Every structure is written in C-alpha cells, then in structure tokens.
C-alpha cells in the first residue's frame, strides 16, 4: 500500500523530489519493513530505495542487524541525513529515531504504523512541517494505527484551535454533489463548459462570466441561511475531494471538473459575518491567480518561514520615553520593510502606519487565545502559524474600511509574507523579553 501510494500520488510532488517517512513500532518491525521494501521495490523495478534508521543492533532470523549493514551506502559511511538527501532515497524507515529534530524539507508524506501519544505525536507529525518554497504546497499522513480523537487530543495540548476531521467516506462526496445541485446555482453543463475552457487555457475574460453568473444567482436567489449552507457544502466538497483523491482513483471526470469549478466559484461568493473569515481570506488570495498550481502559489494552511527574523528587539515597557522609542523603532522597521517593495505610496501613510505598526500587533496581543499559543508553543515555527492566522483574520476586517491595506495584503504575496514576519517577530520578541 505504501509503495504503491508513493509511486501513484507522491513521487511527482515537490518538483519530483518528494520523500516519505515510515514510522514503525519497534526495531524488529523496522527491519521487516526494510526487507519487504527492498524486495518489492526491486520486483516492480522502481528506481528508488529505502533507508532504515534505528539505534544499536538487533538479531533477526539468526543474523545480527544494524543500520550500517542494512543500508550499505556506497561511501561506507552510515550518514543517514546526508544520504537521504540523494534523489534515489525516498523512503526513511524509522524506529524511535529521527522522530524529533529531523529537518528534511523534501519530506512530504508520513506512513504511521505506531501508537503516537501526547508530545510524541506532535513532534513526529511535525517532521513534515518544513518549508520548501515554492514547490512544497501540502503534506500528507496515512495513519494505520491511531484514532483521529487521539491525535486531536495530542495537538489540543499545544494548539488552542485544532481542527481534525473524522474518517471520511467516498459516499460523502456523492451526497455533497447531490446537495449542491439542489441549490440550482449551476448545472452539469455549466461545470463542463467552464472546465473545457479552463483546460484549453482560456483567458480570464472568458472564464469570469461563467463564474460571475453563478455568483449572481447565489447573491440574488438565496436567503442568508441558504448562502451559508451552500458555501459550507462547497468547502466541504473541496476538502473531501482533495483528501480522498490522494488515496483513491475515482475515475470520475465530473468530480474533477466540479472541484476546479467550485475552487474558483467559492472565491466569488460574498463573505458574511457568520462565515469563516480566516478561510475566506485565504481562498480569496488563492484565487488571484486562475491557475495556482502553475503560478507556484505558496501552501495555504501551513506557511513556514526558513528565514531568520530581521526585526530588532522591541522594548516591552510602555512608559514615557520607552513608548516613544518603541513607536520610533517600529516605524523605522516598517519604513525599511516598505522600501523593499519600492517605497509603497500609501494614500494616507500615517493612518496606514498606525494600523500596521501599532493597531494590528496590539489587537493580537489583546487576544488571549492567540498569545497563549505563542507563549506556550514548543516550536517557534508552530507559534508563527497561529500568529499568521490571526493576522489573516484581522486583515479581513479591513476589507471594506481600509481597502488599500486589504488589497495590498491580498494581492502582494511578498508583502503579506514580510508583514506576517514583522508582526510575529514583534510578538515573539515581546514574549521572550517577558521571560527574561
């Protein structure tokens, strides 16, 4: 299952360099996996190889096994991290090793055949959370052992808002397709027409009217509760199909066509106050390019920065002179920050600086839930994810009142990334200073 899944769904990802980790229960299991992998990879004439990682030695079938003898690297040195970087090695089979601290950005998929608990679950699964821009757009875990509720419970100790779906059945897709069609926003002909034009690289001027006409029906013909229901079902279909298509071969052309059509339609639908604002803004940003997979769009949900922070320490005190110094320091940082994008010419620079330099960081500091995550997270990168999500949500509030800021943040990916870094480094430094 693992090897077939890799060759079918994983090997072409991350610019054709995606790698996997197999997490096993014991050294004995790891040895059995390594032998089975070697045999099957040779049988199917795969160009890829597996590496095993465990400590010490273990006797199996009368033979003393260790890493060096089982890996047999050409250089005779058992340097696993170095050799795993080579393109031929795509499978890393581990037994209580490399589940913490291992940093390999090309690691995309994890196959889990071991009970994971508490911090071990978080640390193990977080091996996938290493950015490789712009090619690494997502990650994937195929878990043969753990229940979703156990993994959720493990992450709940470190993340205040963990969203983990339960087991998903392909039958749910059938139900969602039927339910969506009952709204009469579109029909099969609409979907097929859009996809045919999209597949033939039609210009946006041709694609937009198809999606816009459906958005008009949504706005004019549906009551508010129906609008919310429709959007929730659309997002559910997009998530479910994206997930299951990595596991199953549907051979259902219409579902694939519908996925692309709804991916573009959902960004055209009005956002209501009852909607999921964080998801809404991310989808809207993703839709600025009609072909995100061809435009090297960065991952939507997990955005990890490999750069070191460029922001100088920010004073914590809010008293007299220090308050002035803090504002001056932050304003200087923002000025330098803006210069990197060609000296952004804001209509009302003072107002924009007040919002970007003071108001948004202050709003996040006042949010106990977000700050608790930042303060207690064992991983700086994971803390940044929480900060970035809060910035996304706050920016959504300026969609109508500060359209200039919202548009810049929504359409300029470089500006968005740098501003997220600016805010997080401000919050992180404040947190570090408070510890000292």
mmCIF file of N, CA and C in Angstrom, residues 336-424:
data_model
loop_
_atom_site.group_PDB
_atom_site.id
_atom_site.type_symbol
_atom_site.label_atom_id
_atom_site.label_comp_id
_atom_site.label_asym_id
_atom_site.label_seq_id
_atom_site.Cartn_x
_atom_site.Cartn_y
_atom_site.Cartn_z
ATOM 1 N N UNK A 336 11.782 50.573 6.487
ATOM 2 C CA UNK A 336 12.725 49.697 5.791
ATOM 3 C C UNK A 336 11.972 48.585 5.071
ATOM 4 N N UNK A 337 10.986 48.055 5.773
ATOM 5 C CA UNK A 337 10.156 46.985 5.223
ATOM 6 C C UNK A 337 9.471 47.429 3.933
ATOM 7 N N UNK A 338 8.893 48.620 3.949
ATOM 8 C CA UNK A 338 8.207 49.143 2.767
ATOM 9 C C UNK A 338 9.170 49.426 1.623
ATOM 10 N N UNK A 339 10.384 49.846 1.951
ATOM 11 C CA UNK A 339 11.354 50.151 0.908
ATOM 12 C C UNK A 339 11.710 48.915 0.088
ATOM 13 N N UNK A 340 11.589 47.761 0.711
ATOM 14 C CA UNK A 340 11.896 46.522 -0.001
ATOM 15 C C UNK A 340 10.901 46.266 -1.124
ATOM 16 N N UNK A 341 9.756 46.946 -1.079
ATOM 17 C CA UNK A 341 8.743 46.774 -2.117
ATOM 18 C C UNK A 341 8.621 48.023 -2.985
ATOM 19 N N UNK A 342 9.658 48.852 -3.000
ATOM 20 C CA UNK A 342 9.641 50.014 -3.873
ATOM 21 C C UNK A 342 8.997 51.232 -3.256
ATOM 22 N N UNK A 343 9.141 51.408 -1.944
ATOM 23 C CA UNK A 343 8.561 52.576 -1.261
ATOM 24 C C UNK A 343 7.070 52.696 -1.557
ATOM 25 N N UNK A 344 6.295 51.860 -0.923
ATOM 26 C CA UNK A 344 4.848 51.839 -1.162
ATOM 27 C C UNK A 344 4.255 53.221 -0.930
ATOM 28 N N UNK A 345 3.514 53.688 -1.884
ATOM 29 C CA UNK A 345 2.932 55.033 -1.817
ATOM 30 C C UNK A 345 1.507 54.937 -1.286
ATOM 31 N N UNK A 346 1.375 54.901 0.044
ATOM 32 C CA UNK A 346 0.052 54.829 0.643
ATOM 33 C C UNK A 346 -0.654 56.182 0.501
ATOM 34 N N UNK A 347 -1.962 56.141 0.348
ATOM 35 C CA UNK A 347 -2.738 57.377 0.257
ATOM 36 C C UNK A 347 -2.657 58.169 1.553
ATOM 37 N N UNK A 348 -2.812 57.467 2.678
ATOM 38 C CA UNK A 348 -2.707 58.100 3.994
ATOM 39 C C UNK A 348 -1.674 57.309 4.793
ATOM 40 N N UNK A 349 -0.413 57.689 4.632
ATOM 41 C CA UNK A 349 0.672 56.901 5.211
ATOM 42 C C UNK A 349 0.600 56.849 6.731
ATOM 43 N N UNK A 350 0.247 57.958 7.361
ATOM 44 C CA UNK A 350 0.174 57.982 8.822
ATOM 45 C C UNK A 350 -0.873 57.000 9.332
ATOM 46 N N UNK A 351 -2.025 57.001 8.681
ATOM 47 C CA UNK A 351 -3.101 56.096 9.087
ATOM 48 C C UNK A 351 -2.689 54.644 8.874
ATOM 49 N N UNK A 352 -2.066 54.370 7.732
ATOM 50 C CA UNK A 352 -1.623 53.008 7.432
ATOM 51 C C UNK A 352 -0.578 52.549 8.438
ATOM 52 N N UNK A 353 0.386 53.418 8.733
ATOM 53 C CA UNK A 353 1.413 53.062 9.714
ATOM 54 C C UNK A 353 0.813 52.785 11.088
ATOM 55 N N UNK A 354 -0.175 53.587 11.465
ATOM 56 C CA UNK A 354 -0.840 53.379 12.753
ATOM 57 C C UNK A 354 -1.472 51.992 12.809
ATOM 58 N N UNK A 355 -2.112 51.598 11.715
ATOM 59 C CA UNK A 355 -2.775 50.289 11.677
ATOM 60 C C UNK A 355 -1.754 49.158 11.637
ATOM 61 N N UNK A 356 -0.778 49.257 10.733
ATOM 62 C CA UNK A 356 0.172 48.166 10.536
ATOM 63 C C UNK A 356 1.193 48.054 11.657
ATOM 64 N N UNK A 357 1.634 49.196 12.178
ATOM 65 C CA UNK A 357 2.695 49.185 13.185
ATOM 66 C C UNK A 357 2.147 48.984 14.589
ATOM 67 N N UNK A 358 1.019 49.626 14.884
ATOM 68 C CA UNK A 358 0.515 49.615 16.256
ATOM 69 C C UNK A 358 -0.749 48.785 16.445
ATOM 70 N N UNK A 359 -1.755 49.072 15.623
ATOM 71 C CA UNK A 359 -3.083 48.535 15.910
ATOM 72 C C UNK A 359 -3.157 47.022 15.774
ATOM 73 N N UNK A 360 -2.674 46.484 14.652
ATOM 74 C CA UNK A 360 -2.775 45.039 14.451
ATOM 75 C C UNK A 360 -1.948 44.266 15.473
ATOM 76 N N UNK A 361 -0.669 44.619 15.714
ATOM 77 C CA UNK A 361 0.059 43.918 16.782
ATOM 78 C C UNK A 361 -0.622 44.038 18.141
ATOM 79 N N UNK A 362 -1.191 45.221 18.438
ATOM 80 C CA UNK A 362 -1.874 45.411 19.724
ATOM 81 C C UNK A 362 -3.119 44.539 19.819
ATOM 82 N N UNK A 363 -3.864 44.422 18.704
ATOM 83 C CA UNK A 363 -5.061 43.578 18.701
ATOM 84 C C UNK A 363 -4.707 42.120 18.959
ATOM 85 N N UNK A 364 -3.601 41.681 18.393
ATOM 86 C CA UNK A 364 -3.190 40.293 18.612
ATOM 87 C C UNK A 364 -2.729 40.094 20.050
ATOM 88 N N UNK A 365 -1.978 41.066 20.582
ATOM 89 C CA UNK A 365 -1.544 40.967 21.979
ATOM 90 C C UNK A 365 -2.730 40.899 22.928
ATOM 91 N N UNK A 366 -3.842 41.529 22.537
ATOM 92 C CA UNK A 366 -5.035 41.534 23.386
ATOM 93 C C UNK A 366 -5.841 40.255 23.251
ATOM 94 N N UNK A 367 -5.491 39.416 22.284
ATOM 95 C CA UNK A 367 -6.212 38.164 22.071
ATOM 96 C C UNK A 367 -5.542 37.064 22.891
ATOM 97 N N UNK A 368 -6.167 36.712 23.996
ATOM 98 C CA UNK A 368 -5.555 35.770 24.942
ATOM 99 C C UNK A 368 -5.301 34.407 24.310
ATOM 100 N N UNK A 369 -6.217 33.969 23.458
ATOM 101 C CA UNK A 369 -6.090 32.643 22.859
ATOM 102 C C UNK A 369 -4.856 32.557 21.961
ATOM 103 N N UNK A 370 -4.685 33.556 21.095
ATOM 104 C CA UNK A 370 -3.530 33.555 20.201
ATOM 105 C C UNK A 370 -2.229 33.691 20.979
ATOM 106 N N UNK A 371 -2.199 34.606 21.939
ATOM 107 C CA UNK A 371 -0.977 34.822 22.699
ATOM 108 C C UNK A 371 -0.621 33.617 23.559
ATOM 109 N N UNK A 372 -1.638 32.915 24.040
ATOM 110 C CA UNK A 372 -1.367 31.714 24.822
ATOM 111 C C UNK A 372 -0.675 30.663 23.958
ATOM 112 N N UNK A 373 -1.120 30.543 22.698
ATOM 113 C CA UNK A 373 -0.483 29.606 21.779
ATOM 114 C C UNK A 373 0.963 30.005 21.513
ATOM 115 N N UNK A 374 1.187 31.296 21.279
ATOM 116 C CA UNK A 374 2.544 31.779 21.013
ATOM 117 C C UNK A 374 3.439 31.585 22.234
ATOM 118 N N UNK A 375 2.893 31.834 23.416
ATOM 119 C CA UNK A 375 3.688 31.760 24.647
ATOM 120 C C UNK A 375 4.028 30.336 25.050
ATOM 121 N N UNK A 376 3.148 29.382 24.713
ATOM 122 C CA UNK A 376 3.335 28.010 25.193
ATOM 123 C C UNK A 376 3.824 27.053 24.127
ATOM 124 N N UNK A 377 3.869 27.485 22.872
ATOM 125 C CA UNK A 377 4.281 26.577 21.802
ATOM 126 C C UNK A 377 5.739 26.181 21.966
ATOM 127 N N UNK A 378 6.053 24.876 21.846
ATOM 128 C CA UNK A 378 7.443 24.438 21.967
ATOM 129 C C UNK A 378 8.253 24.716 20.704
ATOM 130 N N UNK A 379 7.618 25.137 19.649
ATOM 131 C CA UNK A 379 8.262 25.319 18.352
ATOM 132 C C UNK A 379 7.946 26.713 17.824
ATOM 133 N N UNK A 380 8.981 27.491 17.530
ATOM 134 C CA UNK A 380 8.777 28.858 17.041
ATOM 135 C C UNK A 380 7.985 28.874 15.746
ATOM 136 N N UNK A 381 8.229 27.922 14.863
ATOM 137 C CA UNK A 381 7.520 27.883 13.588
ATOM 138 C C UNK A 381 6.038 27.603 13.789
ATOM 139 N N UNK A 382 5.710 26.731 14.731
ATOM 140 C CA UNK A 382 4.304 26.462 15.020
ATOM 141 C C UNK A 382 3.630 27.685 15.631
ATOM 142 N N UNK A 383 4.363 28.412 16.455
ATOM 143 C CA UNK A 383 3.812 29.646 17.025
ATOM 144 C C UNK A 383 3.513 30.656 15.928
ATOM 145 N N UNK A 384 4.366 30.696 14.918
ATOM 146 C CA UNK A 384 4.157 31.641 13.812
ATOM 147 C C UNK A 384 2.887 31.317 13.031
ATOM 148 N N UNK A 385 2.564 30.037 12.912
ATOM 149 C CA UNK A 385 1.331 29.654 12.213
ATOM 150 C C UNK A 385 0.124 30.304 12.881
ATOM 151 N N UNK A 386 0.085 30.267 14.217
ATOM 152 C CA UNK A 386 -1.024 30.872 14.952
ATOM 153 C C UNK A 386 -1.063 32.378 14.737
ATOM 154 N N UNK A 387 0.104 33.019 14.765
ATOM 155 C CA UNK A 387 0.176 34.463 14.531
ATOM 156 C C UNK A 387 -0.305 34.817 13.129
ATOM 157 N N UNK A 388 0.136 34.057 12.126
ATOM 158 C CA UNK A 388 -0.252 34.338 10.737
ATOM 159 C C UNK A 388 -1.754 34.220 10.542
ATOM 160 N N UNK A 389 -2.346 33.210 11.164
ATOM 161 C CA UNK A 389 -3.799 33.028 11.038
ATOM 162 C C UNK A 389 -4.551 34.218 11.625
ATOM 163 N N UNK A 390 -4.053 34.738 12.753
ATOM 164 C CA UNK A 390 -4.715 35.882 13.380
ATOM 165 C C UNK A 390 -4.560 37.131 12.517
ATOM 166 N N UNK A 391 -3.400 37.317 11.901
ATOM 167 C CA UNK A 391 -3.212 38.462 11.001
ATOM 168 C C UNK A 391 -4.178 38.363 9.825
ATOM 169 N N UNK A 392 -4.323 37.162 9.259
ATOM 170 C CA UNK A 392 -5.289 36.960 8.164
ATOM 171 C C UNK A 392 -6.687 37.408 8.577
ATOM 172 N N UNK A 393 -7.081 36.992 9.775
ATOM 173 C CA UNK A 393 -8.435 37.302 10.239
ATOM 174 C C UNK A 393 -8.612 38.798 10.482
ATOM 175 N N UNK A 394 -7.610 39.434 11.063
ATOM 176 C CA UNK A 394 -7.703 40.878 11.301
ATOM 177 C C UNK A 394 -7.728 41.651 9.986
ATOM 178 N N UNK A 395 -6.950 41.217 9.019
ATOM 179 C CA UNK A 395 -6.944 41.889 7.719
ATOM 180 C C UNK A 395 -8.315 41.823 7.054
ATOM 181 N N UNK A 396 -9.018 40.735 7.290
ATOM 182 C CA UNK A 396 -10.353 40.598 6.711
ATOM 183 C C UNK A 396 -11.279 41.724 7.173
ATOM 184 N N UNK A 397 -11.068 42.195 8.385
ATOM 185 C CA UNK A 397 -11.916 43.257 8.927
ATOM 186 C C UNK A 397 -11.716 44.587 8.202
ATOM 187 N N UNK A 398 -10.584 44.716 7.494
ATOM 188 C CA UNK A 398 -10.304 45.965 6.780
ATOM 189 C C UNK A 398 -10.731 45.907 5.316
ATOM 190 N N UNK A 399 -11.430 44.845 4.944
ATOM 191 C CA UNK A 399 -11.804 44.674 3.544
ATOM 192 C C UNK A 399 -12.617 45.856 3.027
ATOM 193 N N UNK A 400 -13.498 46.391 3.873
ATOM 194 C CA UNK A 400 -14.362 47.494 3.445
ATOM 195 C C UNK A 400 -13.897 48.849 3.977
ATOM 196 N N UNK A 401 -13.285 48.865 5.160
ATOM 197 C CA UNK A 401 -12.917 50.154 5.767
ATOM 198 C C UNK A 401 -11.534 50.644 5.341
ATOM 199 N N UNK A 402 -10.625 49.711 5.061
ATOM 200 C CA UNK A 402 -9.272 50.076 4.630
ATOM 201 C C UNK A 402 -8.913 49.228 3.406
ATOM 202 N N UNK A 403 -9.582 49.513 2.313
ATOM 203 C CA UNK A 403 -9.428 48.672 1.121
ATOM 204 C C UNK A 403 -8.003 48.689 0.579
ATOM 205 N N UNK A 404 -7.291 49.790 0.768
ATOM 206 C CA UNK A 404 -5.924 49.880 0.257
ATOM 207 C C UNK A 404 -5.018 48.868 0.951
ATOM 208 N N UNK A 405 -5.138 48.788 2.279
ATOM 209 C CA UNK A 405 -4.351 47.813 3.033
ATOM 210 C C UNK A 405 -4.775 46.400 2.671
ATOM 211 N N UNK A 406 -6.087 46.173 2.653
ATOM 212 C CA UNK A 406 -6.603 44.833 2.369
ATOM 213 C C UNK A 406 -6.150 44.357 0.988
ATOM 214 N N UNK A 407 -6.243 45.236 -0.005
ATOM 215 C CA UNK A 407 -5.864 44.852 -1.369
ATOM 216 C C UNK A 407 -4.381 44.527 -1.449
ATOM 217 N N UNK A 408 -3.548 45.357 -0.803
ATOM 218 C CA UNK A 408 -2.107 45.108 -0.819
ATOM 219 C C UNK A 408 -1.783 43.764 -0.182
ATOM 220 N N UNK A 409 -2.415 43.496 0.952
ATOM 221 C CA UNK A 409 -2.166 42.251 1.678
ATOM 222 C C UNK A 409 -2.678 41.046 0.891
ATOM 223 N N UNK A 410 -3.792 41.208 0.197
ATOM 224 C CA UNK A 410 -4.433 40.100 -0.506
ATOM 225 C C UNK A 410 -3.761 39.768 -1.826
ATOM 226 N N UNK A 411 -3.176 40.757 -2.467
ATOM 227 C CA UNK A 411 -2.669 40.548 -3.825
ATOM 228 C C UNK A 411 -1.153 40.480 -3.924
ATOM 229 N N UNK A 412 -0.460 41.007 -2.939
ATOM 230 C CA UNK A 412 1.006 41.017 -2.978
ATOM 231 C C UNK A 412 1.532 39.978 -1.993
ATOM 232 N N UNK A 413 1.878 38.795 -2.491
ATOM 233 C CA UNK A 413 2.296 37.694 -1.620
ATOM 234 C C UNK A 413 3.569 38.037 -0.845
ATOM 235 N N UNK A 414 4.475 38.769 -1.490
ATOM 236 C CA UNK A 414 5.717 39.134 -0.810
ATOM 237 C C UNK A 414 5.438 40.081 0.353
ATOM 238 N N UNK A 415 4.560 41.059 0.123
ATOM 239 C CA UNK A 415 4.170 41.970 1.190
ATOM 240 C C UNK A 415 3.509 41.205 2.332
ATOM 241 N N UNK A 416 2.611 40.299 1.988
ATOM 242 C CA UNK A 416 1.915 39.513 3.009
ATOM 243 C C UNK A 416 2.911 38.725 3.857
ATOM 244 N N UNK A 417 3.840 38.041 3.197
ATOM 245 C CA UNK A 417 4.806 37.225 3.929
ATOM 246 C C UNK A 417 5.667 38.078 4.852
ATOM 247 N N UNK A 418 6.166 39.206 4.330
ATOM 248 C CA UNK A 418 7.031 40.061 5.131
ATOM 249 C C UNK A 418 6.279 40.709 6.288
ATOM 250 N N UNK A 419 5.036 41.075 6.053
ATOM 251 C CA UNK A 419 4.282 41.688 7.142
ATOM 252 C C UNK A 419 3.964 40.655 8.225
ATOM 253 N N UNK A 420 3.634 39.433 7.822
ATOM 254 C CA UNK A 420 3.411 38.382 8.806
ATOM 255 C C UNK A 420 4.669 38.162 9.640
ATOM 256 N N UNK A 421 5.832 38.183 8.998
ATOM 257 C CA UNK A 421 7.088 38.028 9.732
ATOM 258 C C UNK A 421 7.300 39.190 10.702
ATOM 259 N N UNK A 422 6.997 40.396 10.233
ATOM 260 C CA UNK A 422 7.151 41.594 11.075
ATOM 261 C C UNK A 422 6.301 41.481 12.337
ATOM 262 N N UNK A 423 5.027 41.134 12.169
ATOM 263 C CA UNK A 423 4.122 41.030 13.313
ATOM 264 C C UNK A 423 4.586 39.934 14.264
ATOM 265 N N UNK A 424 4.908 38.774 13.703
ATOM 266 C CA UNK A 424 5.294 37.662 14.570
ATOM 267 C C UNK A 424 6.571 37.966 15.343
#
